[in-house]
Amino acid sequence: MRFARAAESRAFAASVDARLRAADVPSAVRAWAAGEHRPGLAIWSTLADLGVTALAIGEEHDGVGAAPDDLASTFEVLGYHGVPGPLVESIAVLPALLTGELADRHLPALAGGAVGTVAMPPHVPYLLDADIADLRWAVADGSIAQCAAPAGQPLGSVDPSRRLFVCEPLAAMPLAPDAVGSAVRAAAFATSAQLLGAGRRLLDDTVAYAKVRAQYGHPIGEYQAVKHLLADVAVRLELAAPLVHGAAVALGRSTGACAVDLDCDRDVSAARVAAAEAAHLAARTALQVHGAIGYTAEYDLGLWLTKVFALQSSWGTQRFHRDR
């Protein structure tokens, strides 16, 4: 069995990476945290033009119908660049959650670049970025309800670019039997890939910093203690990556609904646990190697630190996923 990503998947991820490298994503993240969404929405529009927003949506709803591996590769790139917005909710969760008439009405818009968000207690009790979302939903007790446009200021988050709002539900409708399970599965899977990408960005930036930051007349990257710290992060990230890819393989073989013999929930949660632990280690190590400059709001490192800290408890805590 060839356990590697397809060339097409790598090529698509490379095209997304190239477009994001040309954009000033850190400035867009800071603007997003301040409530100015135009730079971030311009990046979202670029992603829609590339087909990112349509990846998990079937062709019958104007989507791409891509394989889970394509989704993993893309979310890893999105995490690496720290793109703001409800990426997991809009691109991964709602396509898994909306079925039947709801899918016919709303998935074509999401495929075309509309922004969607969803709350699903206890894993996600609040709506992420509801103030700019075109579609707002909340799920509870096997039903789904649209949420009214939010009023007032957002709730605080460890990541200032994650703007959280309380849902004021409107009329509720029943969901398909496995819709909630499929949505949680898709969310955990996409989050694991996003965390893996964020961890790799933290490692790359920290290695680059260690090559130029000098102590006692030498770059700190020449000292064995620093080399060991960075090597530990690299190993953890490389060990998490096959689990994320393995979850993609399991999801791809299950044709959307995890069969019992494939243990998809186990594979997805294993990927989520490993990716979150690796990204958290990358964040702690990055802060340790950078020192005081890593705490400053002006330095880009903090954008990824806070994102990792927020994502590691989003769509299920580590304890929840370890139990699964």
Coordinates of C-alpha atoms in Angstrom, one line a residue:
M1 CA 0.0 0.0 0.0
R2 CA 1.4 3.4 -1.0
F3 CA 0.9 5.6 2.1
A4 CA 1.6 9.0 0.6
R5 CA -0.4 11.9 -0.7
A6 CA -1.4 12.0 -4.3
A7 CA 0.5 14.3 -6.7
E8 CA -2.7 16.1 -7.5
S9 CA -3.3 16.8 -3.8
R10 CA 0.2 18.1 -3.3
A11 CA -0.1 20.3 -6.4
F12 CA -3.4 21.9 -5.3
A13 CA -2.0 22.6 -1.8
A14 CA 1.1 24.2 -3.5
S15 CA -1.1 26.5 -5.5
V16 CA -3.0 27.6 -2.4
D17 CA 0.4 28.1 -0.6
A18 CA 1.7 30.3 -3.5
R19 CA -1.4 32.5 -3.4
L20 CA -1.2 32.9 0.4
R21 CA 2.5 33.7 0.3
A22 CA 1.7 36.6 -2.0
A23 CA -0.9 37.9 0.4
D24 CA -0.1 39.8 3.6
V25 CA -1.9 37.3 5.9
P26 CA -0.5 38.6 9.2
S27 CA -1.8 42.1 8.5
A28 CA -5.2 40.6 7.6
V29 CA -5.3 38.7 10.9
R30 CA -4.6 41.8 12.9
A31 CA -7.2 43.7 11.0
W32 CA -9.7 40.9 11.5
A33 CA -9.0 40.9 15.3
A34 CA -9.8 44.7 15.3
G35 CA -13.1 44.2 13.5
E36 CA -11.9 45.2 10.0
H37 CA -12.7 42.3 7.8
R38 CA -12.0 43.5 4.3
P39 CA -8.4 42.2 4.0
G40 CA -9.4 38.9 5.4
L41 CA -12.5 38.6 3.1
A42 CA -10.3 39.4 0.1
I43 CA -8.2 36.4 1.1
W44 CA -11.4 34.3 1.5
S45 CA -12.4 35.4 -2.0
T46 CA -9.0 34.2 -3.3
L47 CA -9.6 30.8 -1.7
A48 CA -13.0 30.6 -3.3
D49 CA -11.5 31.4 -6.7
L50 CA -9.1 28.5 -6.2
G51 CA -11.9 26.1 -5.3
V52 CA -11.0 25.8 -1.6
T53 CA -14.5 26.6 -0.3
A54 CA -16.0 24.0 -2.6
L55 CA -13.7 21.1 -1.7
A56 CA -16.0 19.2 0.6
I57 CA -19.2 19.9 -1.4
G58 CA -20.4 17.5 -4.0
E59 CA -20.6 18.3 -7.7
E60 CA -24.4 18.2 -7.5
H61 CA -24.2 21.3 -5.4
D62 CA -21.6 23.1 -7.5
G63 CA -18.7 21.8 -5.5
V64 CA -15.6 19.9 -6.2
G65 CA -16.3 16.7 -4.4
A66 CA -12.6 16.3 -3.4
A67 CA -11.2 13.5 -1.4
P68 CA -10.5 13.9 2.3
D69 CA -6.7 13.9 1.6
D70 CA -7.2 17.1 -0.5
L71 CA -9.0 18.7 2.4
A72 CA -6.2 17.7 4.8
S73 CA -3.5 19.1 2.5
T74 CA -5.3 22.4 2.1
F75 CA -6.1 22.9 5.8
E76 CA -2.5 22.3 6.6
V77 CA -1.6 25.2 4.3
L78 CA -4.4 27.3 5.8
G79 CA -3.0 26.6 9.3
Y80 CA 0.6 27.3 8.1
H81 CA -0.4 30.8 6.9
G82 CA -2.8 31.5 9.8
V83 CA -5.7 32.5 7.6
P84 CA -8.5 34.0 9.8
G85 CA -12.2 33.2 9.7
P86 CA -14.5 30.2 10.3
L87 CA -12.6 28.0 8.0
V88 CA -13.4 24.6 9.6
E89 CA -17.0 25.5 10.1
S90 CA -17.6 26.8 6.6
I91 CA -15.5 24.5 4.5
A92 CA -15.7 21.3 6.4
V93 CA -18.5 21.2 8.9
L94 CA -21.5 22.7 7.1
P95 CA -21.0 20.5 4.0
A96 CA -21.2 17.4 6.3
L97 CA -24.1 18.8 8.4
L98 CA -26.5 20.1 5.8
T99 CA -28.5 17.5 3.9
G100 CA -31.6 17.3 1.8
E101 CA -33.4 20.6 1.2
L102 CA -30.9 22.5 3.4
A103 CA -28.1 21.3 1.2
D104 CA -29.9 22.2 -2.0
R105 CA -30.6 25.7 -0.7
H106 CA -27.2 26.6 0.9
L107 CA -24.3 24.4 -0.3
P108 CA -24.0 26.1 -3.7
A109 CA -23.6 29.4 -2.0
L110 CA -20.9 28.0 0.3
A111 CA -19.1 26.5 -2.7
G112 CA -19.1 29.9 -4.3
G113 CA -17.4 31.6 -1.3
A114 CA -20.2 32.4 1.1
V115 CA -19.0 32.4 4.7
G116 CA -20.8 30.0 7.1
T117 CA -20.5 29.4 10.8
V118 CA -22.0 27.0 13.3
A119 CA -22.3 26.4 17.0
M120 CA -22.6 22.9 18.4
P121 CA -22.4 22.6 22.2
P122 CA -20.6 21.2 24.0
H123 CA -17.7 21.1 21.5
V124 CA -18.3 24.6 20.1
P125 CA -20.8 26.6 22.3
Y126 CA -20.4 29.9 20.3
L127 CA -20.6 31.1 16.8
L128 CA -17.2 32.0 15.3
D129 CA -17.2 35.3 13.4
A130 CA -21.0 35.4 13.2
D131 CA -20.9 39.2 12.5
I132 CA -19.5 38.6 9.0
A133 CA -21.0 35.2 8.2
D134 CA -23.6 34.8 5.5
L135 CA -25.0 31.6 7.1
R136 CA -25.3 31.1 10.9
W137 CA -26.5 27.8 12.4
A138 CA -26.7 26.2 15.8
V139 CA -27.2 22.5 16.5
A140 CA -28.7 21.0 19.6
D141 CA -30.7 17.8 20.4
G142 CA -30.6 16.5 16.9
S143 CA -32.0 19.7 15.4
I144 CA -30.5 22.6 13.5
A145 CA -31.7 26.2 13.7
Q146 CA -30.7 29.4 11.9
C147 CA -29.3 32.1 14.2
A148 CA -30.3 35.7 14.1
A149 CA -27.7 38.3 13.2
P150 CA -25.6 39.0 16.3
A151 CA -26.0 42.2 18.3
G152 CA -23.4 43.6 20.6
Q153 CA -19.7 43.0 21.0
P154 CA -18.0 39.6 20.6
L155 CA -16.9 37.4 23.5
G156 CA -13.2 37.2 24.3
S157 CA -10.9 34.4 23.1
V158 CA -7.3 33.6 23.7
D159 CA -6.9 34.2 20.0
P160 CA -8.0 37.8 19.3
S161 CA -8.8 37.0 15.7
R162 CA -11.5 34.4 16.9
R163 CA -14.6 36.5 17.5
L164 CA -17.2 34.6 19.3
F165 CA -20.9 35.3 19.5
V166 CA -24.0 33.8 21.2
C167 CA -26.6 32.3 18.9
E168 CA -30.2 33.6 19.1
P169 CA -31.9 30.6 17.4
L170 CA -34.8 30.9 15.1
A171 CA -37.1 28.0 14.0
A172 CA -35.5 24.6 14.4
M173 CA -35.5 21.7 11.9
P174 CA -34.6 18.0 12.4
L175 CA -31.2 16.7 11.2
A176 CA -30.4 13.5 9.4
P177 CA -29.5 10.7 11.9
D178 CA -25.7 10.7 11.4
A179 CA -25.4 14.4 10.5
V180 CA -24.0 15.5 13.9
G181 CA -21.5 12.6 14.0
S182 CA -20.3 13.4 10.5
A183 CA -20.0 17.1 11.3
V184 CA -17.9 16.5 14.4
R185 CA -15.8 14.0 12.5
A186 CA -15.2 16.5 9.7
A187 CA -14.4 19.3 12.2
A188 CA -11.9 17.3 14.2
F189 CA -10.2 16.1 11.0
A190 CA -9.9 19.6 9.5
T191 CA -8.7 21.0 12.8
S192 CA -6.0 18.4 13.1
A193 CA -4.6 19.3 9.7
Q194 CA -4.9 23.0 10.6
L195 CA -3.0 22.4 13.8
L196 CA -0.3 20.5 12.0
G197 CA 0.2 23.4 9.6
A198 CA 0.4 25.9 12.4
G199 CA 2.9 23.8 14.2
R200 CA 5.1 23.5 11.1
R201 CA 5.0 27.3 10.7
L202 CA 6.0 27.8 14.3
L203 CA 8.9 25.4 13.8
D204 CA 10.1 27.0 10.5
D205 CA 10.0 30.5 12.0
T206 CA 11.8 29.4 15.2
V207 CA 14.5 27.7 13.2
A208 CA 15.0 30.8 11.1
Y209 CA 15.2 32.9 14.2
A210 CA 17.7 30.6 15.9
K211 CA 20.0 31.0 12.9
V212 CA 20.3 34.8 13.3
R213 CA 19.8 35.4 17.0
A214 CA 23.3 35.5 18.5
Q215 CA 24.4 34.9 22.1
Y216 CA 28.0 34.9 23.3
G217 CA 29.1 35.6 19.7
H218 CA 27.3 32.6 18.1
P219 CA 23.8 32.0 16.7
I220 CA 21.8 30.3 19.3
G221 CA 20.9 27.6 16.8
E222 CA 24.5 26.3 17.1
Y223 CA 24.0 25.4 20.7
Q224 CA 23.1 21.7 21.3
A225 CA 20.4 22.5 23.8
V226 CA 18.5 24.6 21.2
K227 CA 19.1 22.0 18.5
H228 CA 17.5 19.3 20.8
L229 CA 14.5 21.4 21.5
L230 CA 13.8 22.0 17.8
A231 CA 14.5 18.4 16.9
D232 CA 11.9 17.2 19.4
V233 CA 9.3 19.5 17.8
A234 CA 10.3 18.2 14.3
V235 CA 9.9 14.6 15.4
R236 CA 6.5 15.2 17.0
L237 CA 5.2 17.0 13.9
E238 CA 6.5 14.2 11.6
L239 CA 4.9 11.6 13.8
A240 CA 1.5 13.4 13.8
A241 CA 1.5 13.8 10.0
P242 CA 0.9 10.1 9.1
L243 CA -2.0 10.0 11.6
V244 CA -3.7 12.9 9.9
H245 CA -3.1 11.2 6.5
G246 CA -4.3 7.9 8.0
A247 CA -7.6 9.6 9.1
A248 CA -8.0 10.9 5.5
V249 CA -7.5 7.4 4.2
A250 CA -10.1 6.0 6.6
L251 CA -12.6 8.8 5.8
G252 CA -12.1 8.3 2.0
R253 CA -12.7 4.6 2.2
S254 CA -15.9 5.1 4.3
T255 CA -17.7 7.1 1.6
G256 CA -18.8 9.8 4.1
A257 CA -20.2 7.7 6.9
C258 CA -17.7 5.8 9.0
A259 CA -18.3 2.1 8.9
V260 CA -17.8 0.3 12.2
D261 CA -15.0 -1.9 10.9
L262 CA -13.0 1.1 9.8
D263 CA -13.1 2.8 13.2
C264 CA -13.1 6.3 11.6
D265 CA -13.9 8.0 14.9
R266 CA -10.8 6.4 16.5
D267 CA -8.6 7.4 13.5
V268 CA -9.8 11.0 13.4
S269 CA -9.5 11.5 17.1
A270 CA -6.0 9.9 17.1
A271 CA -5.0 12.5 14.5
R272 CA -6.5 15.3 16.4
V273 CA -4.7 14.3 19.7
A274 CA -1.3 13.9 18.0
A275 CA -1.6 17.1 15.9
A276 CA -2.7 19.2 18.9
E277 CA 0.1 17.9 21.1
A278 CA 2.7 18.5 18.4
A279 CA 1.4 22.0 17.7
H280 CA 1.3 22.8 21.4
L281 CA 4.9 21.6 21.8
A282 CA 5.9 23.7 18.8
A283 CA 4.2 26.8 20.4
R284 CA 5.9 26.3 23.8
T285 CA 9.3 25.7 22.2
A286 CA 8.9 28.7 19.9
L287 CA 8.2 30.9 22.8
Q288 CA 11.1 29.5 24.8
V289 CA 13.6 29.9 21.9
H290 CA 12.4 33.4 21.0
G291 CA 12.4 34.7 24.6
A292 CA 10.7 38.0 25.5
I293 CA 10.2 39.1 21.9
G294 CA 7.7 36.2 21.4
Y295 CA 5.3 37.9 23.9
T296 CA 5.1 41.2 22.0
A297 CA 2.0 42.0 20.0
E298 CA 4.0 43.5 17.2
Y299 CA 5.9 40.2 16.5
D300 CA 4.1 37.8 14.2
L301 CA 4.9 34.7 16.3
G302 CA 2.0 35.6 18.6
L303 CA -0.5 35.1 15.8
W304 CA 0.3 31.4 15.6
L305 CA 0.8 30.9 19.3
T306 CA -2.7 32.1 20.2
K307 CA -4.2 30.2 17.3
V308 CA -2.7 26.9 18.4
F309 CA -3.8 27.6 22.0
A310 CA -7.4 28.2 20.8
L311 CA -7.6 25.3 18.3
Q312 CA -6.3 22.7 20.7
S313 CA -9.7 22.8 22.5
S314 CA -11.9 23.6 19.6
W315 CA -14.2 20.8 18.3
G316 CA -13.5 18.5 21.2
T317 CA -11.0 18.7 24.0
Q318 CA -8.0 16.5 24.2
R319 CA -9.7 14.4 26.8
F320 CA -12.7 13.8 24.6
H321 CA -10.6 12.7 21.7
R322 CA -8.3 10.5 23.8
D323 CA -11.4 8.7 25.1
R324 CA -12.6 8.1 21.6

